[in-house]
mmCIF file with all atom_site columns, C-alpha atoms in Angstrom:
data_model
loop_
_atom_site.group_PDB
_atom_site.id
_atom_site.type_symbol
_atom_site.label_atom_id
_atom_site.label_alt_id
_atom_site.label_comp_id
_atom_site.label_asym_id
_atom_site.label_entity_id
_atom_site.label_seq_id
_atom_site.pdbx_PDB_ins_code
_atom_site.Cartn_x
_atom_site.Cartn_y
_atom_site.Cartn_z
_atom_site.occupancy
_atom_site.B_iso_or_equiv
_atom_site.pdbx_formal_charge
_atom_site.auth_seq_id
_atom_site.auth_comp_id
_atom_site.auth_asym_id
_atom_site.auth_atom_id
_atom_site.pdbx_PDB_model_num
ATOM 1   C CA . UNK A 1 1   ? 47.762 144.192 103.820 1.00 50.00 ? 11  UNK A CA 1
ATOM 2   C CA . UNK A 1 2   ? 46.730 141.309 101.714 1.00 47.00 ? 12  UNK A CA 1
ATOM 3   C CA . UNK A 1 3   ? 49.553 141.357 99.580  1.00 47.00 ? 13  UNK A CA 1
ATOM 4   C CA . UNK A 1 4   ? 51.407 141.173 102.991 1.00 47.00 ? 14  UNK A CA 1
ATOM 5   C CA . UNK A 1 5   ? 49.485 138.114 104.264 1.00 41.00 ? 15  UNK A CA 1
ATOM 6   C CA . UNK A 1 6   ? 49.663 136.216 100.737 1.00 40.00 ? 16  UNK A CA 1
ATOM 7   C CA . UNK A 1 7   ? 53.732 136.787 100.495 1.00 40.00 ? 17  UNK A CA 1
ATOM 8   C CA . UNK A 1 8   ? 54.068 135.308 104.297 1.00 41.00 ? 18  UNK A CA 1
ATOM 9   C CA . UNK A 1 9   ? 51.374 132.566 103.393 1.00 43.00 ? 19  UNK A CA 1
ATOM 10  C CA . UNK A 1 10  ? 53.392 131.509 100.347 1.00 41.00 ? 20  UNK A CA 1
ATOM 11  C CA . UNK A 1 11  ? 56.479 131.364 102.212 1.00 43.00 ? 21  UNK A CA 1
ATOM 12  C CA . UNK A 1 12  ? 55.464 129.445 104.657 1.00 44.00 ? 22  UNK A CA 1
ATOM 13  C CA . UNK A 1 13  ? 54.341 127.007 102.775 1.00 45.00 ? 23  UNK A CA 1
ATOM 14  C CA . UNK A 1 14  ? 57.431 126.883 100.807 1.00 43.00 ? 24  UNK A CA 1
ATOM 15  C CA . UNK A 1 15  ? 59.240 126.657 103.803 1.00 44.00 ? 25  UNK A CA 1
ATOM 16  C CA . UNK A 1 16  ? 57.218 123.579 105.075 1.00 39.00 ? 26  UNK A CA 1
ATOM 17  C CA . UNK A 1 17  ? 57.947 121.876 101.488 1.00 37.00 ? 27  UNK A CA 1
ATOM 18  C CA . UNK A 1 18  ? 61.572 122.430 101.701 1.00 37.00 ? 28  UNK A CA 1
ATOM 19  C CA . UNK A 1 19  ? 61.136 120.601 105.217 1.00 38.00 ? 29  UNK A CA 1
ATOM 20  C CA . UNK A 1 20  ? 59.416 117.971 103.677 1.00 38.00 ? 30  UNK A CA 1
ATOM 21  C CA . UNK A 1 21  ? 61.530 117.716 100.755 1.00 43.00 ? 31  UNK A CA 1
ATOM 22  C CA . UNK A 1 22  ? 64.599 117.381 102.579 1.00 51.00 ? 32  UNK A CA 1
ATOM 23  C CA . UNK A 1 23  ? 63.364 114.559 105.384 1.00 67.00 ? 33  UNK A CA 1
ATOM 24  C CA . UNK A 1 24  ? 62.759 111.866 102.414 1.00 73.00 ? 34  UNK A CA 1
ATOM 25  C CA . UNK A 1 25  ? 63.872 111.305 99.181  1.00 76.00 ? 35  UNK A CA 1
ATOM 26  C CA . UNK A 1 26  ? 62.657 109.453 95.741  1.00 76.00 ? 36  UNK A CA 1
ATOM 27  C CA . UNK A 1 27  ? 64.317 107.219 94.057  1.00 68.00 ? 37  UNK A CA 1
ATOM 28  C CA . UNK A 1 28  ? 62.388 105.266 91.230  1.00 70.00 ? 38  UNK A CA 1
ATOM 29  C CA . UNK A 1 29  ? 59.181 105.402 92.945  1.00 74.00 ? 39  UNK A CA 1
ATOM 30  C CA . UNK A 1 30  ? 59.998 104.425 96.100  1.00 74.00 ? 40  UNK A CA 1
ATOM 31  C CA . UNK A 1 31  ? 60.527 106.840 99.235  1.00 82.00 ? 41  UNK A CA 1
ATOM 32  C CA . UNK A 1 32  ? 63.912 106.728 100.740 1.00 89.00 ? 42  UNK A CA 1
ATOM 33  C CA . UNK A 1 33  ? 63.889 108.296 104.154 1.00 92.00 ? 43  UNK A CA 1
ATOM 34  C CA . UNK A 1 34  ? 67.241 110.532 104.472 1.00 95.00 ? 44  UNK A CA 1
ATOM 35  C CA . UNK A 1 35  ? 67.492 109.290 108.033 1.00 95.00 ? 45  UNK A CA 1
ATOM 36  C CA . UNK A 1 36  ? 67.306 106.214 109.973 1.00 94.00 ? 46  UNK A CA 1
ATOM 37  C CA . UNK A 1 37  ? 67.503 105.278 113.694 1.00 94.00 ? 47  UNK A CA 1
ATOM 38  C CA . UNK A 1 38  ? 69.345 102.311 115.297 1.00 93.00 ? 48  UNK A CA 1
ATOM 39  C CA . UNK A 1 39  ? 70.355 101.767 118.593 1.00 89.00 ? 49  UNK A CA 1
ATOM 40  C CA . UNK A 1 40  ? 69.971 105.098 119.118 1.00 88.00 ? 50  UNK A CA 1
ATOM 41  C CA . UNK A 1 41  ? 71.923 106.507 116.923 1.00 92.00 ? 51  UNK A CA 1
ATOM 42  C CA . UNK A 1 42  ? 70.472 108.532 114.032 1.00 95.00 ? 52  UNK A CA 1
ATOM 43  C CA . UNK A 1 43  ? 71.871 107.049 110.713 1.00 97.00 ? 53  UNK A CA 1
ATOM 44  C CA . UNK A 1 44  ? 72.064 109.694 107.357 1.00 96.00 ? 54  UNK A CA 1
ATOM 45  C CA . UNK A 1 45  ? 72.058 108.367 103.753 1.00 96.00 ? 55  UNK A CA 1
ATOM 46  C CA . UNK A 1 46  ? 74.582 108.482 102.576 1.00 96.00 ? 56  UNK A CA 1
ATOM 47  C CA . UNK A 1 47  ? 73.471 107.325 98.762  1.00 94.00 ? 57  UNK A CA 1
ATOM 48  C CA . UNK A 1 48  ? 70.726 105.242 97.534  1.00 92.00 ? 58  UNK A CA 1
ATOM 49  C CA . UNK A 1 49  ? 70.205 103.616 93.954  1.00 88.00 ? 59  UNK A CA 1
ATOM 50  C CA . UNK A 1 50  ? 67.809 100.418 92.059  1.00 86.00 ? 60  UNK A CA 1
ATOM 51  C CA . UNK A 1 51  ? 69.075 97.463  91.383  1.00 77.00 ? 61  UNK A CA 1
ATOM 52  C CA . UNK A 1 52  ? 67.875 95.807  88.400  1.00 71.00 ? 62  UNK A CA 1
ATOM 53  C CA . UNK A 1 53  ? 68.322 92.164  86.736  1.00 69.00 ? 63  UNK A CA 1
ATOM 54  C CA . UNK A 1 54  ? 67.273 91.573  82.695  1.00 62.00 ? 64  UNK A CA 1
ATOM 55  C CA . UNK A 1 55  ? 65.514 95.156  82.827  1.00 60.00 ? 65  UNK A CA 1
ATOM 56  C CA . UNK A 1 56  ? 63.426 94.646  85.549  1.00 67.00 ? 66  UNK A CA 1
ATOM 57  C CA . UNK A 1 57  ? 63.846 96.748  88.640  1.00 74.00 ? 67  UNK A CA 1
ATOM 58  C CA . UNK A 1 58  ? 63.637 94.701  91.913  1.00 77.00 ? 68  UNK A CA 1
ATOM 59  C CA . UNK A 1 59  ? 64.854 96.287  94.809  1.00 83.00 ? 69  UNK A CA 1
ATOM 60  C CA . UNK A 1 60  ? 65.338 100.339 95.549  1.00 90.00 ? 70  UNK A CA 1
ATOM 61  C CA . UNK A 1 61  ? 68.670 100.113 98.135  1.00 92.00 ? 71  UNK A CA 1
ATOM 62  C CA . UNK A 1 62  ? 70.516 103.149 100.379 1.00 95.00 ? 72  UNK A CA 1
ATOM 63  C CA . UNK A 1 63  ? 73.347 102.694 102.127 1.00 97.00 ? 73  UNK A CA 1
ATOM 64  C CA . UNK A 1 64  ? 73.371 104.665 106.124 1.00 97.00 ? 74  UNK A CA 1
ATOM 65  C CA . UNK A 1 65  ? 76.650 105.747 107.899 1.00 97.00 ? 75  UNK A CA 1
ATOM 66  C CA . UNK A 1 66  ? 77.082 107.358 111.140 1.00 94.00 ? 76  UNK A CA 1
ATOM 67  C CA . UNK A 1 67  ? 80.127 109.048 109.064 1.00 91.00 ? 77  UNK A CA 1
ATOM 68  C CA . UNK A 1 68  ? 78.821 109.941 105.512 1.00 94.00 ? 78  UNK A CA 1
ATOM 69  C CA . UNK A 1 69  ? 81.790 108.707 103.079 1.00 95.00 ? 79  UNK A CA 1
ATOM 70  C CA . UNK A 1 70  ? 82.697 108.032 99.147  1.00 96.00 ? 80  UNK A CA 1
ATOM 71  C CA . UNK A 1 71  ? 85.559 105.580 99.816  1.00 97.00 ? 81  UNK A CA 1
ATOM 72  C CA . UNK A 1 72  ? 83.744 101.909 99.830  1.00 96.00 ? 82  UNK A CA 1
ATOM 73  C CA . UNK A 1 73  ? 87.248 100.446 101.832 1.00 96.00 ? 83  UNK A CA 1
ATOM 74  C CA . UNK A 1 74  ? 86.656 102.737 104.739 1.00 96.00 ? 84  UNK A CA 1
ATOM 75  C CA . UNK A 1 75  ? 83.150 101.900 104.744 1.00 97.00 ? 85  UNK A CA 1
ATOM 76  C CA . UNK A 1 76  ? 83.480 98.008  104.437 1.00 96.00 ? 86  UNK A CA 1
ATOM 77  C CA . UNK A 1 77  ? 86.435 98.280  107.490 1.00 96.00 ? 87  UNK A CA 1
ATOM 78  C CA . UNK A 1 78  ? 84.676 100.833 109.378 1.00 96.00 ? 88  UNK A CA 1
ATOM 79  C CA . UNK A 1 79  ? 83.484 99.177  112.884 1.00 96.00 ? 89  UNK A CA 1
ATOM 80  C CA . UNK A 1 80  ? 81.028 102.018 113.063 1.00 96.00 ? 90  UNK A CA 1
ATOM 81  C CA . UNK A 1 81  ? 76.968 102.016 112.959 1.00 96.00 ? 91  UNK A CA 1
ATOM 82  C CA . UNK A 1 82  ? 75.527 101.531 109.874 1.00 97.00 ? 92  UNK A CA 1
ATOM 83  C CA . UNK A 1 83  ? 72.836 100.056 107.827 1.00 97.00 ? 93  UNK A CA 1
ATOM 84  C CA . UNK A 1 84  ? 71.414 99.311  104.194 1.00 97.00 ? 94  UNK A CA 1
ATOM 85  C CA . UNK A 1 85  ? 67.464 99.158  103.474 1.00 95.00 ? 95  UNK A CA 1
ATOM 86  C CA . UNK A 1 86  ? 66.018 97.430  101.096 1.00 93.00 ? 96  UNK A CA 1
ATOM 87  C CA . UNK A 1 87  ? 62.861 98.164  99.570  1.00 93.00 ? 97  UNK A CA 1
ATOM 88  C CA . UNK A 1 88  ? 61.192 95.097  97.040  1.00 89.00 ? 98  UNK A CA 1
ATOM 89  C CA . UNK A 1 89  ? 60.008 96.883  94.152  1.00 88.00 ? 99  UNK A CA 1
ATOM 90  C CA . UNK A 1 90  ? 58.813 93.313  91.949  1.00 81.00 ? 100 UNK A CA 1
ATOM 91  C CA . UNK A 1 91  ? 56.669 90.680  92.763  1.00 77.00 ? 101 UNK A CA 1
ATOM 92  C CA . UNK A 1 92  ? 59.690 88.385  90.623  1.00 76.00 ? 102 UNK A CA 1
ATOM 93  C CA . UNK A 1 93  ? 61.495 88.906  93.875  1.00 77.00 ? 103 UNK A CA 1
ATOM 94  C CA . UNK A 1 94  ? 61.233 85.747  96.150  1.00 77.00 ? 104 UNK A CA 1
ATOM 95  C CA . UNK A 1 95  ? 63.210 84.427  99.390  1.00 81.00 ? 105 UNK A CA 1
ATOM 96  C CA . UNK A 1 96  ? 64.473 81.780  96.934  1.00 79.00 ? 106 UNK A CA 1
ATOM 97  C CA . UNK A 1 97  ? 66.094 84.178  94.700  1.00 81.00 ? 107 UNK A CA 1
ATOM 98  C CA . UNK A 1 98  ? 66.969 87.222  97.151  1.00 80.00 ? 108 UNK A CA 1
ATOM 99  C CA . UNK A 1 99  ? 69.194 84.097  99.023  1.00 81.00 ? 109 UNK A CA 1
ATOM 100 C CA . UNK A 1 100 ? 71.016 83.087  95.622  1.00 82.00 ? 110 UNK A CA 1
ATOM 101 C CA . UNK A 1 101 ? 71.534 86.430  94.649  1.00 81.00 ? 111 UNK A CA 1
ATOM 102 C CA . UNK A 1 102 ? 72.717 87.010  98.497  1.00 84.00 ? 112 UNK A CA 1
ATOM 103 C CA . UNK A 1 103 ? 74.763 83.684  98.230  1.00 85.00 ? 113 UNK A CA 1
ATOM 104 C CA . UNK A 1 104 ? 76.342 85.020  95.040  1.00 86.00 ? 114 UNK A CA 1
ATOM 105 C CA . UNK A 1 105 ? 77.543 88.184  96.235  1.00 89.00 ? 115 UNK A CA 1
ATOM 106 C CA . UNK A 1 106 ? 78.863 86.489  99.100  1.00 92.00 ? 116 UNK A CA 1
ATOM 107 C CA . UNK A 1 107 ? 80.958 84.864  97.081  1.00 90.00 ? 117 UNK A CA 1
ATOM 108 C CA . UNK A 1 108 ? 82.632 87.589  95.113  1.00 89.00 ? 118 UNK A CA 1
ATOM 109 C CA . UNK A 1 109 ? 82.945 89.629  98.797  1.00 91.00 ? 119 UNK A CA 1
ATOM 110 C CA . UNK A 1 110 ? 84.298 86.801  101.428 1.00 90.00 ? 120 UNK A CA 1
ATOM 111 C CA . UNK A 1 111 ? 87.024 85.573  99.590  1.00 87.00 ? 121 UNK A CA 1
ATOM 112 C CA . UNK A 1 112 ? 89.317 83.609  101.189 1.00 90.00 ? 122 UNK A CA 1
ATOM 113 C CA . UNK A 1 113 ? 86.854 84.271  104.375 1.00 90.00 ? 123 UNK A CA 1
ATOM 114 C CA . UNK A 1 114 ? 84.206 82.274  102.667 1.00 93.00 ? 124 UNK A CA 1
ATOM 115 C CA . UNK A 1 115 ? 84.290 78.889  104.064 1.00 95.00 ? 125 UNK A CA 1
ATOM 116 C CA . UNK A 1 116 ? 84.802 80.428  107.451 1.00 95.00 ? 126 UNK A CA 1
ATOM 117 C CA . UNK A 1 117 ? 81.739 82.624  106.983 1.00 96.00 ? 127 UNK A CA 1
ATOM 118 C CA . UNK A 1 118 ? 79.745 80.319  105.379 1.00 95.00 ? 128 UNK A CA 1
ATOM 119 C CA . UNK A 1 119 ? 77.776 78.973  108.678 1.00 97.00 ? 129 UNK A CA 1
ATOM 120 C CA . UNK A 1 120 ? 76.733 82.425  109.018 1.00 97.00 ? 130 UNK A CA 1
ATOM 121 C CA . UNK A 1 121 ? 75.632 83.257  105.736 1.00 95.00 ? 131 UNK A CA 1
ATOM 122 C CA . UNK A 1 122 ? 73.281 80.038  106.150 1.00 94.00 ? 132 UNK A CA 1
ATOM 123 C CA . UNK A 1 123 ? 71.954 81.273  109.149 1.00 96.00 ? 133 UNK A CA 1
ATOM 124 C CA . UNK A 1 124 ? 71.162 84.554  107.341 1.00 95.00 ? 134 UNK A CA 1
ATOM 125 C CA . UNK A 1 125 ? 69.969 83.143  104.553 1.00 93.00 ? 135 UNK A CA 1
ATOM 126 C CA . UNK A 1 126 ? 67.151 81.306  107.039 1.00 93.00 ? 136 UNK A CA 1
ATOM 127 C CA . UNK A 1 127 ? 66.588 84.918  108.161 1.00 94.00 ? 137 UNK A CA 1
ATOM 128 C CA . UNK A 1 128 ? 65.435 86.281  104.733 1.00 90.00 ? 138 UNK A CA 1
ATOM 129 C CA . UNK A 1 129 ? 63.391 82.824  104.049 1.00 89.00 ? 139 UNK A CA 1
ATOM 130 C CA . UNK A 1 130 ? 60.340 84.198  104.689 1.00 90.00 ? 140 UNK A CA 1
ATOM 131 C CA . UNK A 1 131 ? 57.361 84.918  101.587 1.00 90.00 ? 141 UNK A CA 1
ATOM 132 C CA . UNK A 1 132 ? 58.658 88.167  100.294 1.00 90.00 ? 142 UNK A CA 1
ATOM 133 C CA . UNK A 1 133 ? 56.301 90.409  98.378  1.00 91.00 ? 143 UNK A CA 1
ATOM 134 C CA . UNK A 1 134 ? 56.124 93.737  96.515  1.00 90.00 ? 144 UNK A CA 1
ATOM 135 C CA . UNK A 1 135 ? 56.945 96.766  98.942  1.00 93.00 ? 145 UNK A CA 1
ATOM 136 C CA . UNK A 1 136 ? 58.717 94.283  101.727 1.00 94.00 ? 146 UNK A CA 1
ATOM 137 C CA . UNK A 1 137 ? 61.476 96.743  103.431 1.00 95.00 ? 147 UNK A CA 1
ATOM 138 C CA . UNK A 1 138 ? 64.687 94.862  104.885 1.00 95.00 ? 148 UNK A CA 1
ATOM 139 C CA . UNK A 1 139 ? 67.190 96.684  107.144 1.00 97.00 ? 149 UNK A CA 1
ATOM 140 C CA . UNK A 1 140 ? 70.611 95.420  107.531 1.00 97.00 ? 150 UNK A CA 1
ATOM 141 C CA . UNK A 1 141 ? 71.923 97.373  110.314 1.00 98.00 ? 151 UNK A CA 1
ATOM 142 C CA . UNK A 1 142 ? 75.193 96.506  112.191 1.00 98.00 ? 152 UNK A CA 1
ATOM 143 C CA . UNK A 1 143 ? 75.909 97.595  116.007 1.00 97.00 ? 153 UNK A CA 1
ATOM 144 C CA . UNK A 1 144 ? 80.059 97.871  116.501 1.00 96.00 ? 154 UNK A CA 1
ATOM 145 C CA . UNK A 1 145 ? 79.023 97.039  120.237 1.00 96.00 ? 155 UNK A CA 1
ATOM 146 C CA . UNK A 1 146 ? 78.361 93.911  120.368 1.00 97.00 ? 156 UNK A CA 1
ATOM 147 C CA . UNK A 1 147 ? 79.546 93.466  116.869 1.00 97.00 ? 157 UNK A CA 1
ATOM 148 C CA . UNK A 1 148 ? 76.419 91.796  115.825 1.00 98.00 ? 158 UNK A CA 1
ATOM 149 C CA . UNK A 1 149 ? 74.310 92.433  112.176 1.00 98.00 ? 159 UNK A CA 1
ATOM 150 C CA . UNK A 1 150 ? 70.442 92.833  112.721 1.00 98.00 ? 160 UNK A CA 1
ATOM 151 C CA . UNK A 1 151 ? 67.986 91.798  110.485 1.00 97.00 ? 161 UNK A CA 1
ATOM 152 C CA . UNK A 1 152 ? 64.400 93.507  110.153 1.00 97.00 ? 162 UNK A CA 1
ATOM 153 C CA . UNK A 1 153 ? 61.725 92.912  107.806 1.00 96.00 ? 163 UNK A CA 1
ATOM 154 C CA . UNK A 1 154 ? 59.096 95.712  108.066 1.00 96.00 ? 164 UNK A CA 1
ATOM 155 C CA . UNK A 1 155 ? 60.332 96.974  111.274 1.00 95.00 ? 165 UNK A CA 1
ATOM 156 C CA . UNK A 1 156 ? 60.109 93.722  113.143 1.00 96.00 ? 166 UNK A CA 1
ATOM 157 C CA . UNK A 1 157 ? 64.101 91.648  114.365 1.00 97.00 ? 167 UNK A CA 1
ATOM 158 C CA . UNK A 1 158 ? 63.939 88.371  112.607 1.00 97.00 ? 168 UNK A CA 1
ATOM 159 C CA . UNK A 1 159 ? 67.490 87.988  114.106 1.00 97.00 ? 169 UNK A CA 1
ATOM 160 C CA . UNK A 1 160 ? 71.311 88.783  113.873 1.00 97.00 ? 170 UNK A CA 1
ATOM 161 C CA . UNK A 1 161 ? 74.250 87.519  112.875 1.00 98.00 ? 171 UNK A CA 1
ATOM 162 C CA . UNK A 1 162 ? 77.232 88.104  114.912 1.00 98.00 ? 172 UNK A CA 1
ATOM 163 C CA . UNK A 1 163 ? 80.796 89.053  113.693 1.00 97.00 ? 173 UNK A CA 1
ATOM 164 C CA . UNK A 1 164 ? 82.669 92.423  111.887 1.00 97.00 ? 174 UNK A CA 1
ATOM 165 C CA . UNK A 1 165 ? 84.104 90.093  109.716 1.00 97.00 ? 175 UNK A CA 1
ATOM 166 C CA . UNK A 1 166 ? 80.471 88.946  108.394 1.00 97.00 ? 176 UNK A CA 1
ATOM 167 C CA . UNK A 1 167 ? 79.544 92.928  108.109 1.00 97.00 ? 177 UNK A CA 1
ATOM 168 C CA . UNK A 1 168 ? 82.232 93.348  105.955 1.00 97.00 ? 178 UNK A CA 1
ATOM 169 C CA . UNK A 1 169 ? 81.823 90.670  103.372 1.00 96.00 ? 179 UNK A CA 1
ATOM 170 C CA . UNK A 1 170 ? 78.235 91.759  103.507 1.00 96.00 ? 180 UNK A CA 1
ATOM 171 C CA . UNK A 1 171 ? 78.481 95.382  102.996 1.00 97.00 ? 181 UNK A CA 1
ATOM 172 C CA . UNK A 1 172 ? 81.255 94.672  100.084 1.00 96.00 ? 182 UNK A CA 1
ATOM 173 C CA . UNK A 1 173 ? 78.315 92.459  98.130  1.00 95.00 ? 183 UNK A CA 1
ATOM 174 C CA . UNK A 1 174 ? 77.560 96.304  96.945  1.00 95.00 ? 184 UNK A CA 1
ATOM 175 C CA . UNK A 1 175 ? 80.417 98.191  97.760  1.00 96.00 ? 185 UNK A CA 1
ATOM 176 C CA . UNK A 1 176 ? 83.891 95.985  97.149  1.00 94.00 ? 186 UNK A CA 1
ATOM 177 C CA . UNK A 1 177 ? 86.031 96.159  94.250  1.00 93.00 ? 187 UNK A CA 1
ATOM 178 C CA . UNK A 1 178 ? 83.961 93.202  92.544  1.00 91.00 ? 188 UNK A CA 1
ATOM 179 C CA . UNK A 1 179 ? 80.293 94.710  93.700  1.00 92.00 ? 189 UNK A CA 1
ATOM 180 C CA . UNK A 1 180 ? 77.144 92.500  92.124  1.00 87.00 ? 190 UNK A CA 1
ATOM 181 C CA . UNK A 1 181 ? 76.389 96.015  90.241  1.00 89.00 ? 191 UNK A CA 1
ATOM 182 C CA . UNK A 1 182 ? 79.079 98.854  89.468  1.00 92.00 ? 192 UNK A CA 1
ATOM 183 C CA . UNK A 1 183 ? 76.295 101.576 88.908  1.00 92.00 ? 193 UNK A CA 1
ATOM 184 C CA . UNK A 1 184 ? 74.405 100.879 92.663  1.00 92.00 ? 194 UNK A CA 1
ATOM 185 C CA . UNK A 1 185 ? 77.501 100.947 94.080  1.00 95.00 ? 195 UNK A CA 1
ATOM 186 C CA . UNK A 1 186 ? 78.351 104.679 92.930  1.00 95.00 ? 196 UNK A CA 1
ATOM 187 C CA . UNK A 1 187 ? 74.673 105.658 93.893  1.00 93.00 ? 197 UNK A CA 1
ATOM 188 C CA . UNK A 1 188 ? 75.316 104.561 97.386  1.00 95.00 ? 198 UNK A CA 1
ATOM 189 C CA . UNK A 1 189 ? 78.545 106.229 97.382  1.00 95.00 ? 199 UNK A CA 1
ATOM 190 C CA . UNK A 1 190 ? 76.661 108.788 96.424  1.00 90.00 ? 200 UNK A CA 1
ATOM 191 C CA . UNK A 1 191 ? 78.636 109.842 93.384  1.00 77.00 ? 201 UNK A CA 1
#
C-alpha cells in the first residue's frame, strides 16, 4: 500500500512539473512565457533567442503568432495578431541606445518606405524614451483591427502607432532578409 501511494505521489508531481515546464520557458536566464494574451486572443511563441552587442547580452526577445510559422515573409506580411517581448537583461541598455539601435534597424527594414515611415518611427521612438533598467519587459503587439501597433512597458500602454505598413518594417528589424542579427532571427523562427 505504500509503495502504491509513493508511485501515485511521484507521478503526480511529475505530472505537475511537466505542467509547469511546458507554460514557460528559459532562455539565458530569463523566463519566457510560452503564451501571451492580447486583445483577447491568446498568442503562442513561436521562438525566442538573446541578442547580444560586443559580448554582452542585452535583451532576451520571442517572437508570438496567432499562426506559429518558420517563413519570416509570411510573418512580416501577415495582417494577423502578433507580438514580440522584450526582456532588458543589462543595465548598458538605455532609451538612448534601444532608439538608435531601433532607428538602425529601421533602416535596413523600411526601405524605400523609410521616409514615409519615418514620422512614425519618431513617435515610437518617444514611446520607448523612458529610463530603462535591468529586467524592463516591452511588448510590441499589433491588432490587424484597427491596424494599430501597441506599446507596453511592464504591462502598462505607453501608446500605439498606427499602420500595417509600420508593423512590417518593424517586425523585419529581426526577421527580414537584412535582420540586425542572423542568429535571433532563426531562434524566433524557431529553427
Amino acid at each position: 500500500m505504500k509503495k502504491i501511494l509513493l508511485l501515485l505521489t511521484l507521478l503526480l508531481s511529475l505530472q505537475f512539473s511537466t505542467v509547469s515546464a511546458q507554460a514557460q520557458l528559459e532562455v539565458n536566464g530569463v523566463t519566457v512565457p510560452r503564451k501571451i494574451d492580447f486583445q483577447s486572443k491568446t498568442l503562442q511563441l513561436n521562438g525566442a533567442g538573446g541578442r547580444s552587442k560586443m559580448w554582452l547580452e542585452v535583451y532576451v526577445q520571442a517572437l508570438y503568432l496567432s499562426q506559429l510559422s518558420q517563413d519570416p515573409k509570411f510573418i512580416i506580411d501577415s495582417d494577423t495578431e502578433m507580438a514580440i517581448r522584450i526582456e532588458i537583461t543589462s543595465s548598458m541598455v538605455s532609451s538612448n541606445k534601444l532608439t538608435k539601435a531601433m532607428n538602425a534597424g529601421f533602416e535596413k527594414s523600411a526601405g524605400s518606405n523609410l521616409e514615409e515611415l519615418r514620422p512614425r518611427i519618431e513617435d515610437f521612438k518617444k514611446l520607448l524614451s523612458d529610463a530603462i533598467t535591468e529586467k524592463d519587459v516591452f511588448v510590441l503587439a499589433y491588432n490587424p483591427l484597427d491596424q494599430n501597433l501597441y506599446v507596453f512597458k511592464n504591462e502598462t500602454l505607453k501608446g500605439k502607432i498606427p499602420g500595417f505598413d509600420f508593423k512590417q518594417a518593424l517586425f523585419g528589424i529581426w526577421l527580414s532578409d537584412k535582420p540586425v542579427d542572423d542568429t535571433l532571427k532563426k531562434n524566433l523562427l524557431g529553427m
